[in-house]
mmCIF file of C-alpha atoms in Angstrom:
data_model
loop_
_atom_site.group_PDB
_atom_site.id
_atom_site.type_symbol
_atom_site.label_atom_id
_atom_site.label_comp_id
_atom_site.label_asym_id
_atom_site.label_seq_id
_atom_site.Cartn_x
_atom_site.Cartn_y
_atom_site.Cartn_z
ATOM 1 C CA UNK A 75 105.087 94.461 68.855
ATOM 2 C CA UNK A 76 104.932 91.419 66.607
ATOM 3 C CA UNK A 77 102.517 91.218 63.715
ATOM 4 C CA UNK A 78 100.751 88.019 62.702
ATOM 5 C CA UNK A 79 101.283 88.953 59.065
ATOM 6 C CA UNK A 80 104.832 90.336 58.892
ATOM 7 C CA UNK A 81 107.308 87.477 58.727
ATOM 8 C CA UNK A 82 110.561 89.280 57.935
ATOM 9 C CA UNK A 83 111.745 92.710 59.027
ATOM 10 C CA UNK A 84 114.675 93.854 56.906
ATOM 11 C CA UNK A 85 116.650 96.536 58.719
ATOM 12 C CA UNK A 86 119.192 98.575 56.795
ATOM 13 C CA UNK A 87 121.427 100.979 58.690
ATOM 14 C CA UNK A 88 122.411 103.932 56.533
ATOM 15 C CA UNK A 89 125.053 106.615 56.870
ATOM 16 C CA UNK A 90 125.760 108.688 53.766
ATOM 17 C CA UNK A 91 125.232 105.840 51.312
ATOM 18 C CA UNK A 92 122.195 107.269 49.503
ATOM 19 C CA UNK A 93 122.571 105.481 46.173
ATOM 20 C CA UNK A 94 123.659 102.202 47.758
ATOM 21 C CA UNK A 95 120.709 102.109 50.157
ATOM 22 C CA UNK A 96 118.295 103.000 47.342
ATOM 23 C CA UNK A 97 119.751 100.143 45.263
ATOM 24 C CA UNK A 98 119.413 97.736 48.200
ATOM 25 C CA UNK A 99 115.768 98.673 48.814
ATOM 26 C CA UNK A 100 115.046 98.522 45.093
ATOM 27 C CA UNK A 101 116.557 95.023 44.870
ATOM 28 C CA UNK A 102 114.255 93.840 47.657
ATOM 29 C CA UNK A 103 111.209 95.336 45.964
ATOM 30 C CA UNK A 104 112.191 93.988 42.534
ATOM 31 C CA UNK A 105 112.978 90.437 43.640
ATOM 32 C CA UNK A 106 110.240 90.021 46.263
ATOM 33 C CA UNK A 107 107.239 91.853 44.780
ATOM 34 C CA UNK A 108 104.641 89.569 46.352
ATOM 35 C CA UNK A 109 106.196 89.606 49.824
ATOM 36 C CA UNK A 110 106.671 93.380 49.999
ATOM 37 C CA UNK A 111 103.305 94.282 48.457
ATOM 38 C CA UNK A 112 101.282 91.956 50.697
ATOM 39 C CA UNK A 113 103.225 92.984 53.799
ATOM 40 C CA UNK A 114 104.918 89.711 54.743
ATOM 41 C CA UNK A 115 108.291 91.479 54.360
ATOM 42 C CA UNK A 116 108.801 94.944 55.827
ATOM 43 C CA UNK A 117 111.695 97.267 55.054
ATOM 44 C CA UNK A 118 113.098 99.599 57.688
ATOM 45 C CA UNK A 119 115.915 102.021 56.931
ATOM 46 C CA UNK A 120 117.481 103.514 60.056
ATOM 47 C CA UNK A 121 119.501 106.592 59.151
ATOM 48 C CA UNK A 122 122.428 107.765 61.289
ATOM 49 C CA UNK A 123 122.168 111.484 60.425
ATOM 50 C CA UNK A 124 123.309 111.254 56.815
ATOM 51 C CA UNK A 125 124.237 114.556 55.201
ATOM 52 C CA UNK A 126 123.965 113.304 51.595
ATOM 53 C CA UNK A 127 120.184 113.628 51.214
ATOM 54 C CA UNK A 128 119.498 109.962 51.962
ATOM 55 C CA UNK A 129 116.315 110.560 53.955
ATOM 56 C CA UNK A 130 114.788 112.846 51.315
ATOM 57 C CA UNK A 131 115.667 110.365 48.549
ATOM 58 C CA UNK A 132 114.150 107.482 50.532
ATOM 59 C CA UNK A 133 110.968 109.486 51.163
ATOM 60 C CA UNK A 134 110.634 110.153 47.429
ATOM 61 C CA UNK A 135 111.261 106.466 46.656
ATOM 62 C CA UNK A 136 108.651 105.403 49.246
ATOM 63 C CA UNK A 137 105.944 107.512 47.566
ATOM 64 C CA UNK A 138 106.001 105.358 44.417
ATOM 65 C CA UNK A 139 107.094 102.100 46.032
ATOM 66 C CA UNK A 140 104.863 99.053 46.257
ATOM 67 C CA UNK A 141 106.422 98.111 49.606
ATOM 68 C CA UNK A 142 103.446 97.994 51.956
ATOM 69 C CA UNK A 143 105.450 98.471 55.157
ATOM 70 C CA UNK A 144 108.397 100.765 54.508
ATOM 71 C CA UNK A 145 109.652 102.807 57.440
ATOM 72 C CA UNK A 146 112.396 105.397 57.581
ATOM 73 C CA UNK A 147 113.813 105.947 61.058
ATOM 74 C CA UNK A 148 115.712 109.206 61.478
ATOM 75 C CA UNK A 149 118.138 108.573 64.335
ATOM 76 C CA UNK A 150 118.982 112.287 64.434
ATOM 77 C CA UNK A 151 122.656 111.613 65.069
ATOM 78 C CA UNK A 152 125.264 109.018 64.244
ATOM 79 C CA UNK A 153 124.513 106.389 66.889
ATOM 80 C CA UNK A 154 126.965 103.834 65.548
ATOM 81 C CA UNK A 155 126.202 100.327 64.389
ATOM 82 C CA UNK A 156 124.487 98.762 67.407
ATOM 83 C CA UNK A 157 122.305 101.647 68.535
ATOM 84 C CA UNK A 158 121.493 102.631 64.977
ATOM 85 C CA UNK A 159 120.241 99.139 64.131
ATOM 86 C CA UNK A 160 118.391 98.809 67.416
ATOM 87 C CA UNK A 161 116.315 101.876 66.578
ATOM 88 C CA UNK A 162 115.108 99.874 63.589
ATOM 89 C CA UNK A 163 114.465 96.841 65.783
ATOM 90 C CA UNK A 164 112.333 98.971 68.111
ATOM 91 C CA UNK A 165 109.820 99.706 65.321
ATOM 92 C CA UNK A 166 109.988 96.312 63.600
ATOM 93 C CA UNK A 167 107.063 93.900 63.665
ATOM 94 C CA UNK A 168 108.410 90.804 61.928
ATOM 95 C CA UNK A 169 108.908 87.375 63.412
ATOM 96 C CA UNK A 170 112.408 87.315 61.935
ATOM 97 C CA UNK A 171 114.821 90.224 61.665
ATOM 98 C CA UNK A 172 117.518 90.540 59.028
ATOM 99 C CA UNK A 173 120.234 93.181 59.398
ATOM 100 C CA UNK A 174 121.213 94.064 55.846
ATOM 101 C CA UNK A 175 124.149 96.252 54.886
ATOM 102 C CA UNK A 176 123.255 99.114 52.537
ATOM 103 C CA UNK A 177 125.718 97.928 49.901
ATOM 104 C CA UNK A 178 123.892 94.604 49.493
ATOM 105 C CA UNK A 179 121.877 93.663 46.437
ATOM 106 C CA UNK A 180 119.366 90.986 47.392
ATOM 107 C CA UNK A 181 118.851 88.388 44.688
ATOM 108 C CA UNK A 182 115.651 86.503 43.973
ATOM 109 C CA UNK A 183 115.115 83.505 46.224
ATOM 110 C CA UNK A 184 117.833 84.245 48.780
ATOM 111 C CA UNK A 185 115.527 85.565 51.514
ATOM 112 C CA UNK A 186 112.908 82.864 51.059
ATOM 113 C CA UNK A 187 115.690 80.259 51.070
ATOM 114 C CA UNK A 188 117.055 81.751 54.308
ATOM 115 C CA UNK A 189 113.634 81.548 55.970
ATOM 116 C CA UNK A 190 113.108 77.976 54.763
ATOM 117 C CA UNK A 191 116.547 77.011 56.080
ATOM 118 C CA UNK A 192 115.768 78.461 59.504
ATOM 119 C CA UNK A 193 112.425 76.662 59.672
ATOM 120 C CA UNK A 194 113.883 73.331 58.504
ATOM 121 C CA UNK A 195 117.041 73.389 60.623
ATOM 122 C CA UNK A 196 115.973 75.289 63.712
ATOM 123 C CA UNK A 197 112.233 74.857 63.701
ATOM 124 C CA UNK A 198 109.488 77.285 64.524
ATOM 125 C CA UNK A 199 110.673 80.152 66.667
ATOM 126 C CA UNK A 200 108.636 81.348 69.622
ATOM 127 C CA UNK A 201 109.679 84.962 69.794
ATOM 128 C CA UNK A 202 112.045 86.591 67.362
ATOM 129 C CA UNK A 203 115.052 85.318 65.452
ATOM 130 C CA UNK A 204 117.856 87.648 64.405
ATOM 131 C CA UNK A 205 120.240 87.121 61.533
ATOM 132 C CA UNK A 206 123.464 89.118 61.607
ATOM 133 C CA UNK A 207 127.182 88.544 61.607
ATOM 134 C CA UNK A 208 127.800 90.886 64.539
ATOM 135 C CA UNK A 209 124.997 90.598 67.113
ATOM 136 C CA UNK A 210 126.110 93.308 69.514
ATOM 137 C CA UNK A 211 123.050 94.955 70.963
ATOM 138 C CA UNK A 212 122.567 98.111 72.970
ATOM 139 C CA UNK A 213 120.936 96.993 76.228
ATOM 140 C CA UNK A 214 118.319 99.749 76.530
ATOM 141 C CA UNK A 215 117.117 99.369 72.937
ATOM 142 C CA UNK A 216 117.243 95.596 73.134
ATOM 143 C CA UNK A 217 114.920 95.668 76.140
ATOM 144 C CA UNK A 218 112.626 98.203 74.470
ATOM 145 C CA UNK A 219 112.551 96.054 71.326
ATOM 146 C CA UNK A 220 111.375 93.080 73.408
ATOM 147 C CA UNK A 221 114.507 91.009 72.971
ATOM 148 C CA UNK A 222 115.117 88.112 75.296
ATOM 149 C CA UNK A 223 118.873 88.119 74.684
ATOM 150 C CA UNK A 224 121.208 91.007 75.344
ATOM 151 C CA UNK A 225 124.600 91.060 73.609
ATOM 152 C CA UNK A 226 127.647 90.386 75.751
ATOM 153 C CA UNK A 227 129.101 93.777 74.806
ATOM 154 C CA UNK A 228 126.052 95.782 75.829
#
């Protein structure tokens, strides 16, 4: 379900990259303090059954974080890239969705520039816009997430 307030859902798929995913989330919080604290950006970490303590570390981080909407999705098993990400999509509420790799450090201005570029070059989006280099979606989760487009490999 879309939210009127959440503009960007940042989905990070994690599998045994505890420190990397913590660094990625921290970079978002550090460089977008206004957006994460007022809820216009949400952070969703979907975990594919990591055995390195990722979920526990993320739960500890979330307790002191200023990220207003920070969800941890425990997939319970390694679902792979598409299904793992789509579990994050299913709980996302943003108008735009960004699939972010856990080894990414987000620098100040890059996400706002991306959103401005989309608005200026594509226009307002009725529905949801996805940004990813490999948009292969699992059909069942894509439907559940309210997507109008199903990947050709689903």
